[in-house]
Amino acid sequence: MPKLRHYEVLARVSGVINSSLEPKRVLDLVLHEAVAAMNATSGSIVLIDPHTQLLEIEAATGLNKEARQLKLAIGRGVTGWVAKNGQPLRIPDVTADFRYVSVRKDVRSELAVPLILEGQLIGVLNVDSTRKNAFSADDEELLVALGNHAAKVIHNSWLHEAVAHNLQRLEALFQVAQSIISSLNLEDILQRVTADACRLMGSKVCSLMLLNAERDRLELRACHGASPDYLTKPALPVSDSLIGGVLRRRKPVQVYNVQEHDAYRHIELARQDGLVSLLSVPMVVGETTIGAVSVYSGAPYRYSTQDIHILATLANLAAIAITNAQLHEKVVRAEEQLRQTERLSTLGLLAAEVAHEIRNPLTVMKMLFHSLDLKFTGNDPRARDAEVVAEKMDHLNKIVDQLLGYARSNEPRLEPVALNRVVEDLLLLTRRKLQQQHIELRTELAADLPELRADRGQLEQACLNLILNAADAMPEGGMLTIATKRHAAGILLTFTDTGMGMTEEQQARLFEPFLTTKVRGTGLGLAIVHRIIVDAHRGHIHVISAPGKGTSMQIELPV
Ligand code: ADP
Ligand code: MG
């Protein structure tokens, strides 16, 4: 007879609980049927939280809100005992059982069975009654069968939920991928990736770090969801940090709780921001790792294989988009440079022509002006006017000379040149001017310099421009140091002054023609220096300067 009851109940339960695939609903249905079949007063289903290992009530009937909040450790109470031992437990009188933890005052008897799935205990199903001795051995047998059946249904609903969830995430990932790949703006990509990663992974914070040019440090480039403090995080050494390890091994890393992890570098920040579980994946394009994407949860969490897979896919997509954007930037910069050089050479040609046209009339004017031999008496204001006219004609002449020099400085005539000699000869020329301006001169010329193959005249012109600029920068006097030394595969020649220095903006446009800060300047000096050193002699010019501190112009010439 009892067996028939079992079949009836199980068949009905089966029909009902298979009607939904939503986990919460499935649990409610199972419990409802169990309580009805057992003729119980109340009941609950508790599941083991895989993260906290606590028993949490997932479905309940006949329990008040407070009782529903109860979280038992495995081993505590009747449900805890069942969870620990994996055996059913039937208690005819709870007042006589030391294991019982009261959740409802009027409960007298209880029956609890384990929910076991593929040999693993996932939770406990229990029913209670206000009557003593309410459950029989037959009830126990039936509830065990019901529990086994329920465990399978619960599992299926979980699987279904996971599949649906992943499908959703894959769809979202696809959309994210399209938007990321279609952008060519680096900052924009970085922001999007971190925001999308947070959304896709349901994380609190996402950070994106990229390797520096030397590939020995990881720099924080973007962050979503963190406090401003987090953004000032210093760069991490690749060789000795948790996230560096992700790059070195090219493998994801997860940390259950960064606040308690020795290798994690910013424990204080993590505590302050409430960051708990970390998942960090490398960003790989082809054979190269360029950085890492990390997400942090706000509560303890174990990342699934699927989580890792999704974040890794996003990170690799981001890596492609970032590399593309960087390449694009390079192309734009190269184009810009090309246009600039083109502009300079057309300008040079044009200037040379104009200069020629001006030079002849100007020479005539100067000659005629001097032959006028204007002499005004003591306080005649026209005396000053005549002086100004003469000065202005000299200035014009200077511009014309330099323009022609600029246009001529294209093709160097190479010959062996001893650089120290060039410097010493120039100093003979300029020593007096420097003295008059109260500029102390220091030379540090290395004795072991190899000879250069260079155009001596052009080098003199370049050096002269640099010495004159240094002198102009020190109207109140100062010190000019000229040094030569061997450097890598060439020679380093430096002019260091203690003058007024330059701002960043000035330095950025230093070599453009016609930019000058001086009343009598032409702004052509450094354009000519650039032509001679960089274009004609394949050298480099480095400028180190700070306003009020002075300037050091460093010329690197290949041997
Ligand atoms: P110019 O000397 O005719 O002004 P340059 O091309 O030689 O033209 O220099 C351009 C500008 O760069 C100068 O006007 C000045 O502002 C700045 N500059 C060049 N050299 C120095 C220096 N040693 N210290 C400070 N400023 C400098
Ligand atoms: Mg100059």
Coordinates of C-alpha atoms and ligand atoms in Angstrom, one line a residue:
M1 CA 0.0 0.0 0.0
P2 CA 2.6 2.6 1.0
K3 CA 4.4 2.0 -2.4
L4 CA 1.3 3.0 -4.3
R5 CA 1.3 6.3 -2.3
H6 CA 4.9 6.8 -3.3
Y7 CA 4.2 6.4 -7.0
E8 CA 1.2 8.7 -6.8
V9 CA 3.1 11.4 -5.0
L10 CA 6.2 11.2 -7.2
A11 CA 4.3 11.2 -10.4
R12 CA 2.3 14.2 -9.5
V13 CA 5.4 16.0 -8.1
S14 CA 7.3 15.2 -11.2
G15 CA 4.6 16.6 -13.4
V16 CA 4.4 19.8 -11.4
I17 CA 8.1 20.5 -10.9
N18 CA 9.0 19.8 -14.5
S19 CA 6.7 22.6 -15.5
S20 CA 9.3 25.3 -14.8
L21 CA 13.0 25.6 -15.5
E22 CA 13.5 28.7 -13.4
P23 CA 15.5 27.6 -10.3
K24 CA 13.6 29.7 -7.7
R25 CA 10.3 28.5 -9.0
V26 CA 11.5 24.9 -9.1
L27 CA 12.5 25.0 -5.5
D28 CA 9.2 26.5 -4.4
L29 CA 7.3 23.8 -6.3
V30 CA 9.3 20.9 -4.8
L31 CA 8.9 22.3 -1.3
H32 CA 5.2 22.9 -1.8
E33 CA 4.6 19.3 -2.9
A34 CA 6.8 17.9 -0.1
V35 CA 5.0 19.8 2.6
A36 CA 1.6 18.7 1.2
A37 CA 2.6 15.1 0.7
M38 CA 4.0 14.9 4.3
N39 CA 1.1 16.7 5.7
A40 CA 3.6 19.1 7.4
T41 CA 3.2 22.5 9.0
S42 CA 6.2 24.1 7.6
G43 CA 9.3 23.3 5.5
S44 CA 12.4 24.6 3.8
I45 CA 15.0 23.8 1.3
V46 CA 18.5 24.9 2.2
L47 CA 21.4 24.8 -0.2
I48 CA 25.1 25.0 0.5
D49 CA 26.6 28.3 -0.7
P50 CA 29.7 27.1 -2.6
H51 CA 31.6 30.3 -1.6
T52 CA 30.7 30.6 2.1
Q53 CA 30.0 26.9 2.8
L54 CA 27.0 28.0 4.8
L55 CA 23.5 26.5 4.5
E56 CA 21.2 29.1 3.2
I57 CA 17.4 28.9 3.0
E58 CA 16.4 29.1 -0.6
A59 CA 12.8 28.2 -0.3
A60 CA 10.5 28.1 2.8
T61 CA 6.8 27.8 3.7
G62 CA 5.4 28.5 7.1
L63 CA 8.5 30.3 8.3
N64 CA 8.7 34.0 9.3
K65 CA 11.1 36.4 7.7
E66 CA 13.6 36.2 10.5
A67 CA 13.7 32.4 10.4
R68 CA 14.4 32.6 6.6
Q69 CA 17.5 34.7 7.2
L70 CA 19.1 31.9 9.4
K71 CA 22.4 30.6 8.0
L72 CA 23.7 27.5 9.6
A73 CA 27.2 26.1 9.3
I74 CA 27.5 22.6 8.1
G75 CA 27.2 20.4 11.2
R76 CA 24.9 22.8 13.2
G77 CA 21.3 22.0 13.9
V78 CA 19.3 19.2 12.3
T79 CA 19.8 20.4 8.7
G80 CA 23.5 20.9 9.5
W81 CA 23.7 17.4 10.8
V82 CA 22.1 16.0 7.7
A83 CA 24.3 18.1 5.4
K84 CA 27.4 16.8 7.3
N85 CA 26.5 13.2 7.4
G86 CA 24.6 12.9 4.2
Q87 CA 21.9 10.8 6.0
P88 CA 18.2 11.4 6.5
L89 CA 17.2 12.3 10.1
R90 CA 13.8 11.9 11.7
I91 CA 13.1 13.5 15.1
P92 CA 9.8 12.6 16.7
D93 CA 10.3 15.2 19.5
V94 CA 12.6 18.1 18.9
T95 CA 12.5 19.2 22.5
A96 CA 14.3 16.0 23.4
D97 CA 17.0 16.4 20.7
F98 CA 20.2 18.4 21.5
R99 CA 20.8 19.0 17.7
Y100 CA 17.6 21.0 17.2
V101 CA 18.0 24.8 16.6
S102 CA 14.6 26.4 17.0
V103 CA 13.3 28.4 14.1
R104 CA 9.7 28.2 15.1
K105 CA 8.5 27.8 18.7
D106 CA 5.6 25.4 18.2
V107 CA 7.5 22.8 16.1
R108 CA 7.5 19.4 17.7
S109 CA 8.8 17.0 15.1
E110 CA 11.1 17.3 12.1
L111 CA 12.1 15.2 9.1
A112 CA 15.2 16.2 7.0
V113 CA 16.7 14.5 4.0
P114 CA 19.9 15.3 2.0
L115 CA 19.8 16.5 -1.6
I116 CA 22.5 14.6 -3.3
L117 CA 23.6 15.1 -6.9
E118 CA 26.1 12.8 -8.5
G119 CA 27.5 11.8 -5.1
Q120 CA 27.8 15.4 -3.9
L121 CA 25.6 16.9 -1.3
I122 CA 24.1 20.2 -2.5
G123 CA 21.6 20.9 0.3
V124 CA 18.9 19.6 2.6
L125 CA 15.1 19.3 2.3
N126 CA 13.2 19.4 5.6
V127 CA 9.7 19.4 6.8
D128 CA 8.3 20.2 10.3
S129 CA 5.1 19.6 12.2
T130 CA 3.5 21.1 15.3
R131 CA 2.5 17.5 16.2
K132 CA 4.8 15.2 18.0
N133 CA 5.8 12.1 16.1
A134 CA 4.3 13.4 12.9
F135 CA 6.5 11.5 10.4
S136 CA 6.7 7.8 9.8
A137 CA 9.4 5.6 8.4
D138 CA 7.4 5.5 5.2
D139 CA 7.3 9.3 5.1
E140 CA 11.0 9.3 5.4
E141 CA 11.4 6.9 2.5
L142 CA 9.1 9.0 0.4
L143 CA 10.9 12.2 1.2
V144 CA 14.3 10.7 0.4
A145 CA 12.9 9.7 -3.1
L146 CA 11.4 13.1 -3.5
G147 CA 14.7 14.7 -2.5
N148 CA 16.6 12.6 -5.1
H149 CA 14.2 13.6 -7.7
A150 CA 14.3 17.2 -6.7
A151 CA 18.1 17.3 -6.8
K152 CA 18.1 16.3 -10.4
V153 CA 15.4 18.9 -11.3
I154 CA 17.3 21.6 -9.4
H155 CA 20.5 20.6 -11.2
N156 CA 18.8 20.8 -14.6
S157 CA 17.3 24.2 -13.8
W158 CA 20.8 25.4 -12.8
L159 CA 22.3 24.1 -16.0
H160 CA 19.5 25.8 -18.0
E161 CA 20.0 29.0 -16.2
A162 CA 23.8 28.9 -16.8
V163 CA 23.3 28.2 -20.5
A164 CA 20.7 31.0 -20.8
H165 CA 23.0 33.3 -18.9
N166 CA 26.0 32.4 -21.0
L167 CA 24.1 32.9 -24.2
Q168 CA 23.1 36.3 -23.0
R169 CA 26.8 37.1 -22.2
L170 CA 28.0 35.8 -25.5
E171 CA 25.5 38.1 -27.3
A172 CA 26.6 41.0 -25.1
L173 CA 30.2 40.1 -25.8
F174 CA 29.6 40.1 -29.5
Q175 CA 28.1 43.6 -29.4
V176 CA 30.9 44.8 -27.2
A177 CA 33.4 43.4 -29.6
Q178 CA 31.9 45.2 -32.6
S179 CA 31.9 48.5 -30.8
I180 CA 35.5 48.1 -29.5
I181 CA 36.9 47.0 -32.8
S182 CA 35.2 49.8 -34.7
S183 CA 36.9 52.5 -32.7
L184 CA 40.3 53.9 -33.6
N185 CA 40.6 56.2 -30.6
L186 CA 42.9 54.7 -27.9
E187 CA 41.4 56.5 -24.9
D188 CA 37.9 55.7 -26.1
I189 CA 38.7 52.0 -26.5
L190 CA 40.4 51.8 -23.0
Q191 CA 37.3 53.3 -21.4
R192 CA 34.9 51.1 -23.2
V193 CA 36.7 47.9 -22.5
T194 CA 36.8 48.5 -18.7
A195 CA 33.2 49.5 -18.5
D196 CA 32.0 46.6 -20.7
A197 CA 34.1 44.1 -18.7
C198 CA 32.4 45.3 -15.5
R199 CA 29.0 44.9 -17.1
L200 CA 29.7 41.5 -18.7
M201 CA 31.3 40.0 -15.6
G202 CA 29.0 41.7 -13.1
S203 CA 32.1 43.0 -11.4
K204 CA 32.6 46.0 -9.1
V205 CA 35.9 47.3 -10.6
C206 CA 37.8 46.6 -13.8
S207 CA 41.3 47.8 -14.5
L208 CA 43.4 47.7 -17.7
M209 CA 47.1 47.7 -17.5
L210 CA 49.5 48.0 -20.5
L211 CA 53.2 47.2 -20.7
N212 CA 55.5 50.2 -21.0
A213 CA 58.0 50.5 -23.9
E214 CA 60.7 48.7 -22.1
R215 CA 58.2 45.9 -21.3
D216 CA 59.3 45.7 -17.7
R217 CA 56.5 47.6 -16.0
L218 CA 52.7 47.5 -16.2
E219 CA 51.0 50.9 -16.2
L220 CA 47.4 51.4 -15.2
R221 CA 45.8 52.9 -18.3
A222 CA 42.1 52.7 -17.6
C223 CA 39.8 51.8 -14.7
H224 CA 36.1 51.5 -14.2
G225 CA 34.2 51.6 -10.9
A226 CA 37.2 52.5 -8.7
S227 CA 37.8 55.4 -6.3
P228 CA 40.2 58.2 -7.5
D229 CA 42.9 56.8 -5.2
Y230 CA 43.0 53.7 -7.2
L231 CA 43.8 55.6 -10.4
T232 CA 47.1 56.8 -8.9
K233 CA 48.3 53.3 -8.4
P234 CA 52.1 53.2 -9.4
A235 CA 53.3 51.0 -12.2
L236 CA 53.9 47.4 -11.3
P237 CA 57.1 45.6 -12.0
V238 CA 56.4 42.6 -14.4
S239 CA 59.1 40.5 -12.8
D240 CA 57.7 40.7 -9.3
S241 CA 53.9 41.2 -9.1
L242 CA 50.8 39.1 -9.2
I243 CA 49.5 40.6 -12.4
G244 CA 53.0 40.6 -13.9
G245 CA 52.8 36.8 -13.4
V246 CA 49.7 36.7 -15.6
L247 CA 51.8 38.2 -18.4
R248 CA 54.9 36.1 -17.8
R249 CA 52.9 32.9 -17.8
R250 CA 50.3 34.1 -20.2
K251 CA 47.7 32.5 -18.0
P252 CA 44.7 33.8 -16.1
V253 CA 45.0 34.1 -12.4
Q254 CA 42.3 34.3 -9.8
V255 CA 42.5 35.2 -6.2
Y256 CA 39.6 34.4 -3.9
N257 CA 40.3 37.3 -1.6
V258 CA 42.9 39.9 -2.5
Q259 CA 42.6 41.5 0.9
E260 CA 44.3 38.4 2.3
H261 CA 46.7 37.6 -0.4
D262 CA 50.4 38.2 0.2
A263 CA 51.5 38.7 -3.4
Y264 CA 48.8 41.4 -4.0
R265 CA 50.4 44.8 -4.0
H266 CA 47.6 47.1 -2.9
I267 CA 45.9 45.4 0.0
E268 CA 45.1 48.7 1.7
L269 CA 43.4 50.1 -1.5
A270 CA 41.5 46.9 -1.9
R271 CA 40.2 47.1 1.7
Q272 CA 39.3 50.7 1.3
D273 CA 37.4 50.1 -2.0
G274 CA 35.9 46.8 -0.8
L275 CA 37.5 44.7 -3.6
V276 CA 37.4 40.9 -2.9
S277 CA 37.8 38.3 -5.7
L278 CA 40.2 39.0 -8.5
L279 CA 40.3 37.5 -12.0
S280 CA 43.1 38.8 -14.2
V281 CA 43.7 37.7 -17.8
P282 CA 46.5 38.5 -20.3
M283 CA 45.9 40.6 -23.4
V284 CA 47.5 38.8 -26.3
V285 CA 47.8 39.7 -30.0
G286 CA 49.5 37.1 -32.1
E287 CA 52.7 36.2 -30.3
T288 CA 52.8 39.4 -28.1
T289 CA 51.4 40.1 -24.7
I290 CA 50.6 43.8 -24.3
G291 CA 48.9 44.0 -20.9
A292 CA 46.3 42.6 -18.6
V293 CA 42.6 43.1 -17.9
S294 CA 41.5 42.5 -14.3
V295 CA 38.1 42.4 -12.7
Y296 CA 37.3 42.5 -9.0
S297 CA 34.1 41.5 -7.3
G298 CA 32.6 43.2 -4.3
A299 CA 31.8 39.9 -2.5
P300 CA 33.7 36.6 -2.4
Y301 CA 33.3 34.8 -5.7
R302 CA 34.8 31.8 -7.5
Y303 CA 35.1 32.6 -11.2
S304 CA 33.9 29.7 -13.5
T305 CA 35.7 28.4 -16.6
Q306 CA 33.0 30.3 -18.5
D307 CA 33.8 33.5 -16.7
I308 CA 37.5 33.1 -17.5
H309 CA 36.7 32.3 -21.1
I310 CA 34.5 35.4 -21.6
L311 CA 37.0 37.8 -20.0
A312 CA 39.9 36.3 -21.9
T313 CA 38.0 36.8 -25.2
L314 CA 37.2 40.4 -24.3
A315 CA 40.9 41.0 -23.4
N316 CA 42.2 39.6 -26.6
L317 CA 39.7 41.6 -28.6
A318 CA 40.8 44.7 -26.7
A319 CA 44.4 43.9 -27.4
I320 CA 43.7 43.8 -31.2
A321 CA 41.7 47.1 -31.0
I322 CA 44.5 48.8 -29.0
T323 CA 47.2 47.6 -31.3
N324 CA 45.2 48.9 -34.3
A325 CA 44.6 52.3 -32.6
Q326 CA 48.3 52.6 -31.8
L327 CA 49.3 51.8 -35.4
H328 CA 46.7 54.3 -36.6
E329 CA 48.2 57.0 -34.3
K330 CA 51.7 56.3 -35.7
V331 CA 50.5 56.6 -39.3
V332 CA 48.8 59.9 -38.5
R333 CA 51.9 61.2 -36.8
A334 CA 54.2 60.1 -39.7
E335 CA 51.9 61.8 -42.2
E336 CA 51.9 65.0 -40.1
Q337 CA 55.7 64.9 -40.1
L338 CA 55.9 64.4 -43.8
R339 CA 53.7 67.4 -44.4
Q340 CA 55.8 69.4 -42.1
T341 CA 59.1 68.6 -43.9
E342 CA 57.4 69.2 -47.2
R343 CA 56.2 72.6 -46.0
L344 CA 59.7 73.4 -44.8
S345 CA 61.4 72.6 -48.1
T346 CA 58.9 74.5 -50.2
L347 CA 59.2 77.3 -47.7
G348 CA 63.0 77.1 -48.1
L349 CA 62.9 77.3 -51.8
L350 CA 60.4 80.2 -51.8
A351 CA 62.4 82.0 -49.1
A352 CA 65.6 81.7 -51.1
E353 CA 64.0 83.2 -54.2
V354 CA 62.5 86.1 -52.2
A355 CA 65.9 86.7 -50.5
H356 CA 67.6 86.9 -53.8
E357 CA 65.1 89.4 -55.0
I358 CA 65.5 91.5 -51.9
R359 CA 69.3 91.4 -51.6
N360 CA 70.1 93.4 -54.6
P361 CA 67.8 96.4 -54.0
L362 CA 68.8 96.3 -50.4
T363 CA 72.5 96.5 -51.2
V364 CA 71.8 99.5 -53.4
M365 CA 69.8 101.1 -50.7
K366 CA 72.5 100.6 -48.1
M367 CA 75.2 102.0 -50.4
L368 CA 73.1 105.1 -51.3
F369 CA 72.1 105.6 -47.7
H370 CA 75.7 105.7 -46.6
S371 CA 76.8 108.0 -49.5
L372 CA 74.1 110.4 -48.4
D373 CA 76.3 110.8 -45.3
L374 CA 73.5 112.3 -43.3
K375 CA 74.8 114.6 -40.5
F376 CA 72.3 116.2 -38.2
T377 CA 73.2 118.7 -35.5
G378 CA 73.3 117.6 -31.8
N379 CA 69.6 117.5 -30.8
D380 CA 68.0 117.1 -34.1
P381 CA 65.5 114.1 -33.7
R382 CA 66.2 113.1 -37.3
A383 CA 69.6 111.9 -36.2
R384 CA 68.0 109.1 -34.3
D385 CA 65.7 108.4 -37.3
A386 CA 68.6 108.0 -39.6
E387 CA 70.2 105.6 -37.1
V388 CA 67.0 103.5 -37.0
V389 CA 66.9 103.3 -40.8
A390 CA 70.5 102.0 -40.8
E391 CA 69.7 99.5 -38.1
K392 CA 66.6 98.2 -39.9
M393 CA 68.5 97.8 -43.1
D394 CA 71.2 95.8 -41.3
H395 CA 68.4 93.6 -39.8
L396 CA 66.9 93.0 -43.2
N397 CA 70.3 92.1 -44.5
K398 CA 70.7 89.6 -41.7
I399 CA 67.4 87.9 -42.5
V400 CA 68.3 87.7 -46.2
D401 CA 71.7 86.2 -45.3
Q402 CA 70.2 83.6 -43.1
L403 CA 67.5 82.7 -45.5
L404 CA 70.1 82.1 -48.2
G405 CA 72.1 80.1 -45.7
Y406 CA 69.0 78.1 -44.9
A407 CA 68.3 77.3 -48.6
R408 CA 72.0 76.5 -49.3
S409 CA 72.5 74.1 -46.3
N410 CA 71.1 71.2 -48.2
E411 CA 74.0 69.4 -49.8
P412 CA 77.0 69.0 -47.4
R413 CA 80.5 68.7 -48.8
L414 CA 81.9 66.0 -46.6
E415 CA 85.5 66.1 -45.5
P416 CA 87.4 64.8 -42.4
V417 CA 86.8 67.3 -39.6
A418 CA 88.2 67.5 -36.1
L419 CA 85.3 68.8 -34.1
N420 CA 87.4 70.2 -31.2
R421 CA 89.2 72.4 -33.7
V422 CA 85.9 73.7 -35.1
V423 CA 84.8 74.7 -31.6
E424 CA 88.2 76.3 -30.7
D425 CA 88.2 78.4 -33.9
L426 CA 84.7 79.6 -33.2
L427 CA 85.5 80.6 -29.7
L428 CA 88.3 82.8 -31.0
L429 CA 85.6 84.6 -32.9
T430 CA 83.1 84.9 -30.2
R431 CA 85.2 85.2 -27.0
R432 CA 85.1 89.0 -27.0
K433 CA 81.3 89.2 -27.4
L434 CA 80.9 86.7 -24.5
Q435 CA 83.3 88.6 -22.3
Q436 CA 81.4 91.9 -23.0
Q437 CA 78.2 90.2 -21.9
H438 CA 79.8 88.9 -18.7
I439 CA 79.5 85.3 -19.8
E440 CA 82.0 82.9 -18.3
L441 CA 83.1 80.3 -20.8
R442 CA 84.0 76.7 -19.9
T443 CA 85.2 74.0 -22.3
E444 CA 85.4 70.3 -21.6
L445 CA 86.7 68.9 -24.8
A446 CA 87.6 65.2 -24.9
A447 CA 91.0 64.5 -26.2
D448 CA 90.3 61.1 -27.8
L449 CA 87.7 62.1 -30.4
P450 CA 87.6 60.4 -33.7
E451 CA 87.4 62.5 -36.9
L452 CA 84.0 63.2 -38.4
R453 CA 83.1 63.2 -42.0
A454 CA 81.3 66.5 -42.2
D455 CA 80.9 69.8 -43.9
R456 CA 83.1 72.0 -41.9
G457 CA 81.4 75.3 -43.0
Q458 CA 78.0 74.0 -42.1
L459 CA 79.1 72.7 -38.7
E460 CA 80.6 76.1 -37.9
Q461 CA 77.4 77.8 -38.9
A462 CA 75.3 75.5 -36.6
C463 CA 77.7 75.9 -33.7
L464 CA 77.7 79.6 -34.1
N465 CA 73.9 79.8 -34.0
L466 CA 73.9 77.8 -30.8
I467 CA 76.5 79.9 -29.1
L468 CA 74.7 83.1 -30.1
N469 CA 71.4 81.8 -28.8
A470 CA 73.0 80.9 -25.5
A471 CA 74.5 84.4 -25.3
D472 CA 71.1 85.9 -26.1
A473 CA 69.5 83.8 -23.3
M474 CA 71.9 85.3 -20.8
P475 CA 71.6 89.1 -21.1
E476 CA 72.7 89.6 -17.5
G477 CA 75.7 87.2 -17.8
G478 CA 76.1 83.6 -16.8
M479 CA 78.0 80.6 -17.8
L480 CA 78.3 78.8 -21.1
T481 CA 79.8 75.3 -21.1
I482 CA 80.8 73.7 -24.3
A483 CA 81.7 70.0 -24.1
T484 CA 82.6 67.2 -26.5
K485 CA 82.8 63.5 -25.7
R486 CA 82.5 60.1 -27.3
H487 CA 79.0 58.7 -27.2
A488 CA 77.7 55.4 -28.5
A489 CA 78.8 55.3 -32.2
G490 CA 79.5 59.0 -32.5
I491 CA 80.3 62.2 -30.7
L492 CA 78.2 64.2 -28.3
L493 CA 78.6 68.0 -28.5
T494 CA 76.7 70.1 -25.8
F495 CA 76.1 73.7 -25.3
T496 CA 74.9 74.4 -21.8
D497 CA 73.9 77.9 -20.7
T498 CA 72.5 79.2 -17.4
G499 CA 70.1 81.5 -19.2
M500 CA 66.4 82.0 -19.2
G501 CA 65.4 78.6 -20.4
M502 CA 62.3 77.6 -22.3
T503 CA 58.8 76.4 -21.6
E504 CA 57.5 73.1 -22.9
E505 CA 55.5 74.9 -25.6
Q506 CA 58.5 76.8 -26.8
Q507 CA 60.5 73.6 -27.0
A508 CA 57.8 71.8 -29.0
R509 CA 58.0 74.3 -31.8
L510 CA 61.7 75.2 -31.5
F511 CA 62.8 74.2 -34.9
E512 CA 60.1 75.9 -36.9
P513 CA 61.3 78.8 -39.0
F514 CA 60.4 82.4 -38.1
L515 CA 59.5 81.6 -34.5
T516 CA 61.4 84.0 -32.4
T517 CA 61.0 85.7 -29.0
K518 CA 63.6 88.4 -29.8
V519 CA 63.1 91.9 -31.1
R520 CA 65.9 91.4 -33.5
G521 CA 65.5 87.7 -34.0
T522 CA 64.8 86.0 -37.3
G523 CA 63.7 82.7 -35.9
L524 CA 65.8 81.0 -38.6
G525 CA 68.8 80.0 -36.5
L526 CA 67.5 76.7 -35.1
A527 CA 65.8 75.8 -38.4
I528 CA 69.2 76.0 -40.0
V529 CA 70.8 74.0 -37.2
H530 CA 68.2 71.4 -37.7
R531 CA 68.8 71.3 -41.4
I532 CA 72.5 70.9 -40.9
I533 CA 72.6 68.5 -38.0
V534 CA 69.6 66.3 -38.7
D535 CA 69.0 66.4 -42.4
A536 CA 72.5 66.9 -43.8
H537 CA 74.6 65.0 -41.2
R538 CA 72.1 62.4 -39.9
G539 CA 72.6 63.5 -36.3
H540 CA 70.2 64.2 -33.5
I541 CA 69.4 67.2 -31.4
H542 CA 68.2 66.9 -27.8
V543 CA 67.0 69.9 -25.9
I544 CA 66.9 69.9 -22.1
S545 CA 65.5 73.2 -20.8
A546 CA 63.5 74.6 -17.9
P547 CA 62.3 78.2 -17.6
G548 CA 64.6 80.2 -15.3
K549 CA 67.1 77.3 -15.1
G550 CA 68.9 77.3 -18.4
T551 CA 69.2 75.2 -21.5
S552 CA 71.4 72.4 -22.7
M553 CA 71.4 71.8 -26.5
Q554 CA 72.9 68.3 -27.1
I555 CA 74.1 67.5 -30.6
E556 CA 74.8 63.9 -31.4
L557 CA 76.8 63.3 -34.6
P558 CA 77.6 59.9 -36.1
V559 CA 81.2 59.1 -36.9
Ligands
ADP1 P1 66.4 83.6 -33.1 O1 67.6 83.4 -32.3 O2 66.6 84.5 -34.3 O3 65.2 84.1 -32.3 P2 66.4 80.8 -33.3 O4 65.8 79.8 -34.3 O5 67.9 80.7 -33.2 O6 65.9 82.2 -33.7 O7 65.7 80.6 -31.9 C1 64.3 80.6 -31.8 C2 63.9 80.9 -30.4 O8 64.2 79.8 -29.5 C3 64.5 82.1 -29.8 O9 63.9 83.2 -30.1 C4 64.4 81.7 -28.3 O10 63.1 82.1 -27.8 C5 64.5 80.2 -28.2 N1 65.9 79.8 -27.9 C6 66.8 79.3 -28.7 N2 67.9 79.0 -28.0 C7 67.7 79.3 -26.7 C8 68.5 79.2 -25.5 N3 69.7 78.7 -25.4 N4 67.9 79.6 -24.3 C9 66.6 80.1 -24.3 N5 65.8 80.2 -25.4 C10 66.4 79.8 -26.6
MG2 MG 69.3 82.3 -33.0

